[in-house]
Amino acid sequence: MLLLAALVATAASSCGFAQEIPVQSPMSITKSKGSVRLQCNFKDVSEAFDTTIIHWYQQKANKSPQRILYFSDGKVVDDGFQADRYFVEKVSRQKLCILTINDIIPDDTATYYCAYWHTHRAWDIWIKYFGTGTKLIVSNKGNSPPAHSEILQKNHGNQTTYVCLIEKFYPEVIRVTWTDEAHKEVTDNVVQGDPWKATKEGKYSISSWLTVSAANKDKNYHCKYEHESKEHSLQAQEFNKPPSQEEDCSTYPGNSTVFNRDHLMHRTAYLVYIVLLLKSSMYYLIILFFIYRRWALTKHEGKKA
């Protein structure tokens, strides 16, 4: 995923400046030739857009970000700037900065970030804010939408855990969010893993967990994913009711997700096993700590004697 943007967003949120982060679109582009347009949206940024100097960075795999240009007073500036391939424009009425890369080549494969400097008078510091990032993949492979998606449910005690599983998509850049019945994003008690390569074809899968209390178990929750190839939303409550034998492998209305009872039981058992394994490891570490502490005290008392 876009690690740099995530780190910057986390740091900004902790200081109360999350609204200052530009939003980039699309999240990713998979293309073999031609031109691409990367958009950086300053709609939620308080900075005066027309006078803001906007920087563009390129980050290749396992390397630090490198600035490729910056846009100031209507001019593109930087050493080694490729004027024949890069074109930057500002759309003031929409608060957009657009970077166009012409005649893309495999070496252009990277994640691109827009950025700008902002001073916070209360803190008397300058902070460079990076956008959310766009990953460009120059390849003949093309993108692939998720082949399968579903929501698994596990009740334990007075809580219910929903697991949103999205499988076999490419590229790996994907955004997964949970919303309640009022279509408000839910962020509390949400855990999301990193995408993992699930097939020999190089496709990826990802899962996200939402845990709710017994008081909220009857509410409708949705798992929404946004991918370069498509957007889709799954409703958790559609899976609360166990299917009959005739519905053992069926498609729910308005949802392309196929639900299979044996598949659900297998994956739920796997998740429960992982949770129990983690708990056992924790108890083992606690026991080792107390054994070590007792041994240290005994040794100390022996020295005194």
PDB file of C-alpha atoms in Angstrom, residues 40-296:
ATOM      1  CA  CYS A  40      -4.074  16.211  -6.728  1.00  0.00           C
ATOM      2  CA  ASN A  41      -7.163  17.715  -5.095  1.00  0.00           C
ATOM      3  CA  PHE A  42      -6.763  20.626  -2.645  1.00  0.00           C
ATOM      4  CA  LYS A  43     -10.490  20.972  -1.965  1.00  0.00           C
ATOM      5  CA  ASP A  44     -10.136  20.315   1.785  1.00  0.00           C
ATOM      6  CA  VAL A  45      -6.878  22.232   2.164  1.00  0.00           C
ATOM      7  CA  SER A  46      -7.070  25.699   3.723  1.00  0.00           C
ATOM      8  CA  GLU A  47      -3.987  26.985   1.898  1.00  0.00           C
ATOM      9  CA  ALA A  48      -4.458  29.691  -0.757  1.00  0.00           C
ATOM     10  CA  PHE A  49      -4.399  27.434  -3.790  1.00  0.00           C
ATOM     11  CA  ASP A  50      -3.275  29.865  -6.505  1.00  0.00           C
ATOM     12  CA  THR A  51      -0.130  30.910  -4.626  1.00  0.00           C
ATOM     13  CA  THR A  52       0.768  27.468  -3.266  1.00  0.00           C
ATOM     14  CA  ILE A  53       3.959  25.914  -4.642  1.00  0.00           C
ATOM     15  CA  ILE A  54       3.168  22.281  -5.445  1.00  0.00           C
ATOM     16  CA  HIS A  55       5.877  19.631  -5.551  1.00  0.00           C
ATOM     17  CA  TRP A  56       5.685  16.227  -7.256  1.00  0.00           C
ATOM     18  CA  TYR A  57       7.662  13.233  -5.983  1.00  0.00           C
ATOM     19  CA  GLN A  58       8.369   9.846  -7.486  1.00  0.00           C
ATOM     20  CA  GLN A  59       8.951   6.840  -5.210  1.00  0.00           C
ATOM     21  CA  LYS A  60      10.141   3.602  -6.772  1.00  0.00           C
ATOM     22  CA  ALA A  61       9.991   0.255  -4.991  1.00  0.00           C
ATOM     23  CA  ASN A  62      12.363   0.022  -2.002  1.00  0.00           C
ATOM     24  CA  LYS A  63      13.681   3.538  -2.587  1.00  0.00           C
ATOM     25  CA  SER A  64      13.106   6.890  -0.929  1.00  0.00           C
ATOM     26  CA  PRO A  65      10.925   9.503  -2.675  1.00  0.00           C
ATOM     27  CA  GLN A  66      12.711  11.733  -5.177  1.00  0.00           C
ATOM     28  CA  ARG A  67      11.356  15.113  -6.239  1.00  0.00           C
ATOM     29  CA  ILE A  68      10.911  15.304 -10.006  1.00  0.00           C
ATOM     30  CA  LEU A  69       9.595  18.891 -10.253  1.00  0.00           C
ATOM     31  CA  TYR A  70       7.735  21.704  -8.528  1.00  0.00           C
ATOM     32  CA  PHE A  71       5.176  24.131  -9.924  1.00  0.00           C
ATOM     33  CA  SER A  72       5.537  27.820  -9.011  1.00  0.00           C
ATOM     34  CA  ASP A  73       4.010  30.940 -10.593  1.00  0.00           C
ATOM     35  CA  GLY A  74       2.817  28.975 -13.579  1.00  0.00           C
ATOM     36  CA  LYS A  75       6.256  27.502 -14.280  1.00  0.00           C
ATOM     37  CA  VAL A  76       7.662  24.035 -13.809  1.00  0.00           C
ATOM     38  CA  VAL A  77      11.076  24.044 -12.151  1.00  0.00           C
ATOM     39  CA  ASP A  78      13.679  21.432 -11.202  1.00  0.00           C
ATOM     40  CA  ASP A  79      16.987  20.004 -12.327  1.00  0.00           C
ATOM     41  CA  GLY A  80      16.651  17.320 -14.973  1.00  0.00           C
ATOM     42  CA  PHE A  81      13.007  18.173 -15.656  1.00  0.00           C
ATOM     43  CA  GLN A  82      11.754  16.370 -18.779  1.00  0.00           C
ATOM     44  CA  ALA A  83       9.694  19.083 -20.441  1.00  0.00           C
ATOM     45  CA  ASP A  84       8.792  16.827 -23.362  1.00  0.00           C
ATOM     46  CA  ARG A  85       7.216  14.203 -21.098  1.00  0.00           C
ATOM     47  CA  TYR A  86       5.882  16.003 -18.004  1.00  0.00           C
ATOM     48  CA  PHE A  87       3.158  18.623 -18.086  1.00  0.00           C
ATOM     49  CA  VAL A  88       1.682  20.321 -15.001  1.00  0.00           C
ATOM     50  CA  GLU A  89      -1.423  22.483 -14.800  1.00  0.00           C
ATOM     51  CA  LYS A  90      -3.573  24.074 -12.107  1.00  0.00           C
ATOM     52  CA  VAL A  91      -7.361  24.217 -12.323  1.00  0.00           C
ATOM     53  CA  SER A  92      -8.155  27.018  -9.869  1.00  0.00           C
ATOM     54  CA  ARG A  93     -11.948  26.678  -9.816  1.00  0.00           C
ATOM     55  CA  GLN A  94     -11.650  23.007  -8.800  1.00  0.00           C
ATOM     56  CA  LYS A  95      -8.472  23.409  -6.697  1.00  0.00           C
ATOM     57  CA  LEU A  96      -6.789  20.705  -8.752  1.00  0.00           C
ATOM     58  CA  CYS A  97      -3.181  20.223  -9.749  1.00  0.00           C
ATOM     59  CA  ILE A  98      -2.769  17.742 -12.607  1.00  0.00           C
ATOM     60  CA  LEU A  99       0.465  16.021 -13.586  1.00  0.00           C
ATOM     61  CA  THR A 100       0.445  14.470 -17.071  1.00  0.00           C
ATOM     62  CA  ILE A 101       3.154  11.973 -18.022  1.00  0.00           C
ATOM     63  CA  ASN A 102       3.439  11.413 -21.775  1.00  0.00           C
ATOM     64  CA  ASP A 103       4.821   8.349 -23.574  1.00  0.00           C
ATOM     65  CA  ILE A 104       5.095   6.254 -20.423  1.00  0.00           C
ATOM     66  CA  ILE A 105       7.840   3.616 -20.214  1.00  0.00           C
ATOM     67  CA  PRO A 106       8.435   0.739 -17.728  1.00  0.00           C
ATOM     68  CA  ASP A 107      10.911   2.911 -15.815  1.00  0.00           C
ATOM     69  CA  ASP A 108       7.999   5.233 -14.908  1.00  0.00           C
ATOM     70  CA  THR A 109       6.533   2.505 -12.663  1.00  0.00           C
ATOM     71  CA  ALA A 110       6.406   4.131  -9.222  1.00  0.00           C
ATOM     72  CA  THR A 111       4.134   5.845  -6.721  1.00  0.00           C
ATOM     73  CA  TYR A 112       3.693   9.579  -7.316  1.00  0.00           C
ATOM     74  CA  TYR A 113       2.947  12.084  -4.559  1.00  0.00           C
ATOM     75  CA  CYS A 114       2.009  15.742  -4.698  1.00  0.00           C
ATOM     76  CA  ALA A 115       3.201  17.836  -1.734  1.00  0.00           C
ATOM     77  CA  TYR A 116       3.317  21.383  -0.387  1.00  0.00           C
ATOM     78  CA  TRP A 117       4.799  23.311   2.524  1.00  0.00           C
ATOM     79  CA  HIS A 118       2.592  24.900   5.170  1.00  0.00           C
ATOM     80  CA  THR A 119       3.540  26.898   8.250  1.00  0.00           C
ATOM     81  CA  HIS A 120       1.635  26.480  11.520  1.00  0.00           C
ATOM     82  CA  ARG A 121       1.979  29.700  13.455  1.00  0.00           C
ATOM     83  CA  ALA A 122       0.804  28.189  16.733  1.00  0.00           C
ATOM     84  CA  TRP A 123       3.627  25.657  16.538  1.00  0.00           C
ATOM     85  CA  ASP A 124       6.060  27.945  14.682  1.00  0.00           C
ATOM     86  CA  ILE A 125       7.068  25.115  12.363  1.00  0.00           C
ATOM     87  CA  TRP A 126       6.944  24.304   8.665  1.00  0.00           C
ATOM     88  CA  ILE A 127       5.400  20.992   7.680  1.00  0.00           C
ATOM     89  CA  LYS A 128       5.472  19.404   4.243  1.00  0.00           C
ATOM     90  CA  TYR A 129       2.186  17.638   3.530  1.00  0.00           C
ATOM     91  CA  PHE A 130       2.151  14.772   1.050  1.00  0.00           C
ATOM     92  CA  GLY A 131      -0.913  13.677  -0.878  1.00  0.00           C
ATOM     93  CA  THR A 132      -2.464  10.227  -0.635  1.00  0.00           C
ATOM     94  CA  GLY A 133      -0.470   9.000  -3.646  1.00  0.00           C
ATOM     95  CA  THR A 134      -1.122   7.378  -7.032  1.00  0.00           C
ATOM     96  CA  LYS A 135       0.653   4.176  -8.037  1.00  0.00           C
ATOM     97  CA  LEU A 136       1.528   3.890 -11.737  1.00  0.00           C
ATOM     98  CA  ILE A 137       2.173   0.393 -13.078  1.00  0.00           C
ATOM     99  CA  VAL A 138       3.467   0.276 -16.644  1.00  0.00           C
ATOM    100  CA  SER A 139       2.554  -3.239 -17.737  1.00  0.00           C
ATOM    101  CA  ASN A 140       0.649  -5.201 -20.377  1.00  0.00           C
ATOM    102  CA  LYS A 141      -1.047  -7.189 -17.634  1.00  0.00           C
ATOM    103  CA  GLY A 142      -3.950  -4.797 -17.077  1.00  0.00           C
ATOM    104  CA  ASN A 143      -6.074  -4.541 -13.946  1.00  0.00           C
ATOM    105  CA  SER A 144      -8.402  -7.262 -12.645  1.00  0.00           C
ATOM    106  CA  PRO A 145     -11.452  -6.744 -10.394  1.00  0.00           C
ATOM    107  CA  PRO A 146     -11.866  -8.962  -7.319  1.00  0.00           C
ATOM    108  CA  ALA A 147     -12.973 -12.439  -8.352  1.00  0.00           C
ATOM    109  CA  HIS A 148     -14.751 -13.034  -5.050  1.00  0.00           C
ATOM    110  CA  SER A 149     -15.840 -11.028  -2.012  1.00  0.00           C
ATOM    111  CA  GLU A 150     -17.829 -11.927   1.064  1.00  0.00           C
ATOM    112  CA  ILE A 151     -18.491 -11.054   4.692  1.00  0.00           C
ATOM    113  CA  LEU A 152     -17.916 -13.688   7.368  1.00  0.00           C
ATOM    114  CA  GLN A 153     -19.503 -13.386  10.808  1.00  0.00           C
ATOM    115  CA  LYS A 154     -18.433 -14.740  14.176  1.00  0.00           C
ATOM    116  CA  ASN A 155     -20.287 -14.209  17.465  1.00  0.00           C
ATOM    117  CA  HIS A 156     -18.171 -14.459  20.619  1.00  0.00           C
ATOM    118  CA  GLY A 157     -19.540 -13.462  24.011  1.00  0.00           C
ATOM    119  CA  ASN A 158     -21.274 -10.113  23.814  1.00  0.00           C
ATOM    120  CA  GLN A 159     -19.510  -9.116  20.580  1.00  0.00           C
ATOM    121  CA  THR A 160     -19.878  -9.805  16.879  1.00  0.00           C
ATOM    122  CA  THR A 161     -16.962  -9.715  14.469  1.00  0.00           C
ATOM    123  CA  TYR A 162     -17.476  -9.212  10.747  1.00  0.00           C
ATOM    124  CA  VAL A 163     -14.663 -10.146   8.394  1.00  0.00           C
ATOM    125  CA  CYS A 164     -14.718  -8.601   4.929  1.00  0.00           C
ATOM    126  CA  LEU A 165     -12.733 -10.826   2.584  1.00  0.00           C
ATOM    127  CA  ILE A 166     -11.839  -9.586  -0.917  1.00  0.00           C
ATOM    128  CA  GLU A 167      -9.966 -12.006  -3.146  1.00  0.00           C
ATOM    129  CA  LYS A 168      -7.923 -12.156  -6.349  1.00  0.00           C
ATOM    130  CA  PHE A 169      -7.566  -8.600  -7.632  1.00  0.00           C
ATOM    131  CA  TYR A 170      -4.765  -6.685  -9.364  1.00  0.00           C
ATOM    132  CA  PRO A 171      -3.006  -4.374  -8.731  1.00  0.00           C
ATOM    133  CA  GLU A 172      -2.733  -4.576  -4.927  1.00  0.00           C
ATOM    134  CA  VAL A 173      -3.780  -0.957  -4.322  1.00  0.00           C
ATOM    135  CA  ILE A 174      -7.259  -1.011  -2.767  1.00  0.00           C
ATOM    136  CA  ARG A 175      -9.208   1.037  -0.229  1.00  0.00           C
ATOM    137  CA  VAL A 176     -11.546  -0.810   2.171  1.00  0.00           C
ATOM    138  CA  THR A 177     -13.948   1.068   4.481  1.00  0.00           C
ATOM    139  CA  TRP A 178     -16.818   0.180   6.810  1.00  0.00           C
ATOM    140  CA  THR A 179     -20.005   2.267   7.035  1.00  0.00           C
ATOM    141  CA  ASP A 180     -23.074   2.063   9.251  1.00  0.00           C
ATOM    142  CA  GLU A 181     -26.730   2.199   8.205  1.00  0.00           C
ATOM    143  CA  ALA A 182     -26.518   6.011   8.090  1.00  0.00           C
ATOM    144  CA  HIS A 183     -23.675   5.658   5.540  1.00  0.00           C
ATOM    145  CA  LYS A 184     -21.242   7.149   8.047  1.00  0.00           C
ATOM    146  CA  GLU A 185     -17.753   5.697   8.019  1.00  0.00           C
ATOM    147  CA  VAL A 186     -16.940   3.464  11.007  1.00  0.00           C
ATOM    148  CA  THR A 187     -13.334   3.601  12.217  1.00  0.00           C
ATOM    149  CA  ASP A 188     -13.564   2.307  15.798  1.00  0.00           C
ATOM    150  CA  ASN A 189     -12.690  -1.368  16.333  1.00  0.00           C
ATOM    151  CA  VAL A 190     -11.631  -1.810  12.708  1.00  0.00           C
ATOM    152  CA  VAL A 191      -8.492  -3.783  11.836  1.00  0.00           C
ATOM    153  CA  GLN A 192      -7.197  -4.207   8.295  1.00  0.00           C
ATOM    154  CA  GLY A 193      -4.415  -6.449   7.105  1.00  0.00           C
ATOM    155  CA  ASP A 194      -2.028  -5.782   4.246  1.00  0.00           C
ATOM    156  CA  PRO A 195      -2.769  -7.278   0.816  1.00  0.00           C
ATOM    157  CA  TRP A 196      -1.171 -10.670   0.288  1.00  0.00           C
ATOM    158  CA  LYS A 197      -0.386 -12.452  -2.958  1.00  0.00           C
ATOM    159  CA  ALA A 198      -2.912 -15.249  -3.104  1.00  0.00           C
ATOM    160  CA  THR A 199      -2.324 -16.868  -6.513  1.00  0.00           C
ATOM    161  CA  LYS A 200       0.478 -17.848  -8.868  1.00  0.00           C
ATOM    162  CA  GLU A 201      -0.952 -15.346 -11.343  1.00  0.00           C
ATOM    163  CA  GLY A 202       0.180 -12.547  -9.045  1.00  0.00           C
ATOM    164  CA  LYS A 203      -3.259 -11.517  -7.831  1.00  0.00           C
ATOM    165  CA  TYR A 204      -3.889 -10.243  -4.321  1.00  0.00           C
ATOM    166  CA  SER A 205      -6.373 -10.641  -1.488  1.00  0.00           C
ATOM    167  CA  ILE A 206      -7.139  -8.562   1.595  1.00  0.00           C
ATOM    168  CA  SER A 207      -9.315  -8.777   4.697  1.00  0.00           C
ATOM    169  CA  SER A 208     -10.732  -6.216   7.116  1.00  0.00           C
ATOM    170  CA  TRP A 209     -12.303  -6.872  10.550  1.00  0.00           C
ATOM    171  CA  LEU A 210     -15.076  -4.915  12.264  1.00  0.00           C
ATOM    172  CA  THR A 211     -16.037  -5.787  15.857  1.00  0.00           C
ATOM    173  CA  VAL A 212     -19.327  -4.482  17.297  1.00  0.00           C
ATOM    174  CA  SER A 213     -20.944  -4.842  20.706  1.00  0.00           C
ATOM    175  CA  ALA A 214     -24.153  -6.749  21.392  1.00  0.00           C
ATOM    176  CA  ALA A 215     -26.046  -3.441  21.523  1.00  0.00           C
ATOM    177  CA  ASN A 216     -25.209  -2.836  17.854  1.00  0.00           C
ATOM    178  CA  LYS A 217     -25.439  -6.363  16.499  1.00  0.00           C
ATOM    179  CA  ASP A 218     -28.761  -5.701  14.721  1.00  0.00           C
ATOM    180  CA  LYS A 219     -27.504  -2.640  12.869  1.00  0.00           C
ATOM    181  CA  ASN A 220     -26.685  -2.797   9.187  1.00  0.00           C
ATOM    182  CA  TYR A 221     -23.002  -2.467   8.364  1.00  0.00           C
ATOM    183  CA  HIS A 222     -21.475  -2.239   4.911  1.00  0.00           C
ATOM    184  CA  CYS A 223     -17.996  -3.118   3.729  1.00  0.00           C
ATOM    185  CA  LYS A 224     -17.071  -0.974   0.748  1.00  0.00           C
ATOM    186  CA  TYR A 225     -14.018  -1.390  -1.436  1.00  0.00           C
ATOM    187  CA  GLU A 226     -12.613   0.928  -4.063  1.00  0.00           C
ATOM    188  CA  HIS A 227     -10.255  -0.488  -6.651  1.00  0.00           C
ATOM    189  CA  GLU A 228      -8.882   0.737  -9.947  1.00  0.00           C
ATOM    190  CA  SER A 229     -11.174  -1.730 -11.740  1.00  0.00           C
ATOM    191  CA  LYS A 230     -14.432  -1.179  -9.806  1.00  0.00           C
ATOM    192  CA  GLU A 231     -16.191  -0.125  -6.609  1.00  0.00           C
ATOM    193  CA  HIS A 232     -18.537  -2.353  -4.637  1.00  0.00           C
ATOM    194  CA  SER A 233     -20.358  -2.490  -1.311  1.00  0.00           C
ATOM    195  CA  LEU A 234     -21.286  -5.573   0.745  1.00  0.00           C
ATOM    196  CA  GLN A 235     -23.969  -5.567   3.430  1.00  0.00           C
ATOM    197  CA  ALA A 236     -23.108  -7.550   6.550  1.00  0.00           C
ATOM    198  CA  GLN A 237     -26.675  -8.223   7.647  1.00  0.00           C
ATOM    199  CA  GLU A 238     -27.371 -10.158   4.454  1.00  0.00           C
ATOM    200  CA  PHE A 239     -25.196 -12.881   5.903  1.00  0.00           C
ATOM    201  CA  ASN A 240     -26.756 -13.062   9.365  1.00  0.00           C
ATOM    202  CA  LYS A 241     -29.415 -15.530   8.296  1.00  0.00           C
ATOM    203  CA  PRO A 242     -28.078 -19.055   7.659  1.00  0.00           C
ATOM    204  CA  PRO A 243     -28.976 -20.247   4.150  1.00  0.00           C
ATOM    205  CA  SER A 244     -31.298 -23.147   3.560  1.00  0.00           C
ATOM    206  CA  GLN A 245     -30.146 -26.199   1.610  1.00  0.00           C
ATOM    207  CA  GLU A 246     -31.542 -24.683  -1.574  1.00  0.00           C
ATOM    208  CA  GLU A 247     -29.537 -21.470  -0.893  1.00  0.00           C
ATOM    209  CA  ASP A 248     -26.319 -23.264  -0.030  1.00  0.00           C
ATOM    210  CA  CYS A 249     -24.518 -21.685  -2.969  1.00  0.00           C
ATOM    211  CA  SER A 250     -26.506 -18.665  -4.084  1.00  0.00           C
ATOM    212  CA  THR A 251     -26.160 -15.045  -5.092  1.00  0.00           C
ATOM    213  CA  TYR A 252     -27.953 -12.493  -2.911  1.00  0.00           C
ATOM    214  CA  PRO A 253     -30.059  -9.821  -4.655  1.00  0.00           C
ATOM    215  CA  GLY A 254     -28.060  -6.718  -5.457  1.00  0.00           C
ATOM    216  CA  ASN A 255     -24.825  -8.397  -4.460  1.00  0.00           C
ATOM    217  CA  SER A 256     -22.387 -10.335  -6.610  1.00  0.00           C
ATOM    218  CA  THR A 257     -21.001 -12.210  -3.591  1.00  0.00           C
ATOM    219  CA  VAL A 258     -21.443 -15.978  -3.539  1.00  0.00           C
ATOM    220  CA  PHE A 259     -22.087 -17.372  -0.065  1.00  0.00           C
ATOM    221  CA  ASN A 260     -21.203 -20.971   0.770  1.00  0.00           C
ATOM    222  CA  ARG A 261     -21.877 -22.442   4.203  1.00  0.00           C
ATOM    223  CA  ASP A 262     -18.927 -24.849   4.230  1.00  0.00           C
ATOM    224  CA  HIS A 263     -16.639 -22.080   2.999  1.00  0.00           C
ATOM    225  CA  LEU A 264     -17.841 -19.826   5.830  1.00  0.00           C
ATOM    226  CA  MET A 265     -17.344 -22.499   8.484  1.00  0.00           C
ATOM    227  CA  HIS A 266     -13.836 -23.230   7.228  1.00  0.00           C
ATOM    228  CA  ARG A 267     -12.736 -19.588   7.234  1.00  0.00           C
ATOM    229  CA  THR A 268     -14.419 -18.830  10.563  1.00  0.00           C
ATOM    230  CA  ALA A 269     -12.676 -21.817  12.148  1.00  0.00           C
ATOM    231  CA  TYR A 270      -9.378 -20.574  10.749  1.00  0.00           C
ATOM    232  CA  LEU A 271      -9.903 -17.109  12.248  1.00  0.00           C
ATOM    233  CA  VAL A 272     -10.862 -18.570  15.633  1.00  0.00           C
ATOM    234  CA  TYR A 273      -7.710 -20.716  15.532  1.00  0.00           C
ATOM    235  CA  ILE A 274      -5.550 -17.633  14.876  1.00  0.00           C
ATOM    236  CA  VAL A 275      -7.179 -15.745  17.776  1.00  0.00           C
ATOM    237  CA  LEU A 276      -6.667 -18.687  20.160  1.00  0.00           C
ATOM    238  CA  LEU A 277      -3.070 -19.060  19.008  1.00  0.00           C
ATOM    239  CA  LEU A 278      -2.376 -15.394  19.740  1.00  0.00           C
ATOM    240  CA  LYS A 279      -4.004 -15.687  23.177  1.00  0.00           C
ATOM    241  CA  SER A 280      -1.937 -18.793  23.979  1.00  0.00           C
ATOM    242  CA  SER A 281       1.253 -16.997  22.972  1.00  0.00           C
ATOM    243  CA  MET A 282       0.348 -14.078  25.210  1.00  0.00           C
ATOM    244  CA  TYR A 283      -0.303 -16.345  28.205  1.00  0.00           C
ATOM    245  CA  TYR A 284       2.986 -18.133  27.543  1.00  0.00           C
ATOM    246  CA  LEU A 285       4.900 -14.838  27.609  1.00  0.00           C
ATOM    247  CA  ILE A 286       3.152 -13.787  30.839  1.00  0.00           C
ATOM    248  CA  ILE A 287       4.081 -17.084  32.515  1.00  0.00           C
ATOM    249  CA  LEU A 288       7.697 -16.754  31.375  1.00  0.00           C
ATOM    250  CA  PHE A 289       7.791 -13.219  32.779  1.00  0.00           C
ATOM    251  CA  PHE A 290       6.630 -14.355  36.238  1.00  0.00           C
ATOM    252  CA  ILE A 291       9.040 -17.325  36.221  1.00  0.00           C
ATOM    253  CA  TYR A 292      11.912 -15.027  35.337  1.00  0.00           C
ATOM    254  CA  ARG A 293      10.854 -12.507  37.988  1.00  0.00           C
ATOM    255  CA  ARG A 294      10.672 -15.191  40.663  1.00  0.00           C
ATOM    256  CA  TRP A 295      14.067 -16.547  39.631  1.00  0.00           C
ATOM    257  CA  ALA A 296      15.605 -13.065  39.749  1.00  0.00           C
TER     258      ALA A 296
END
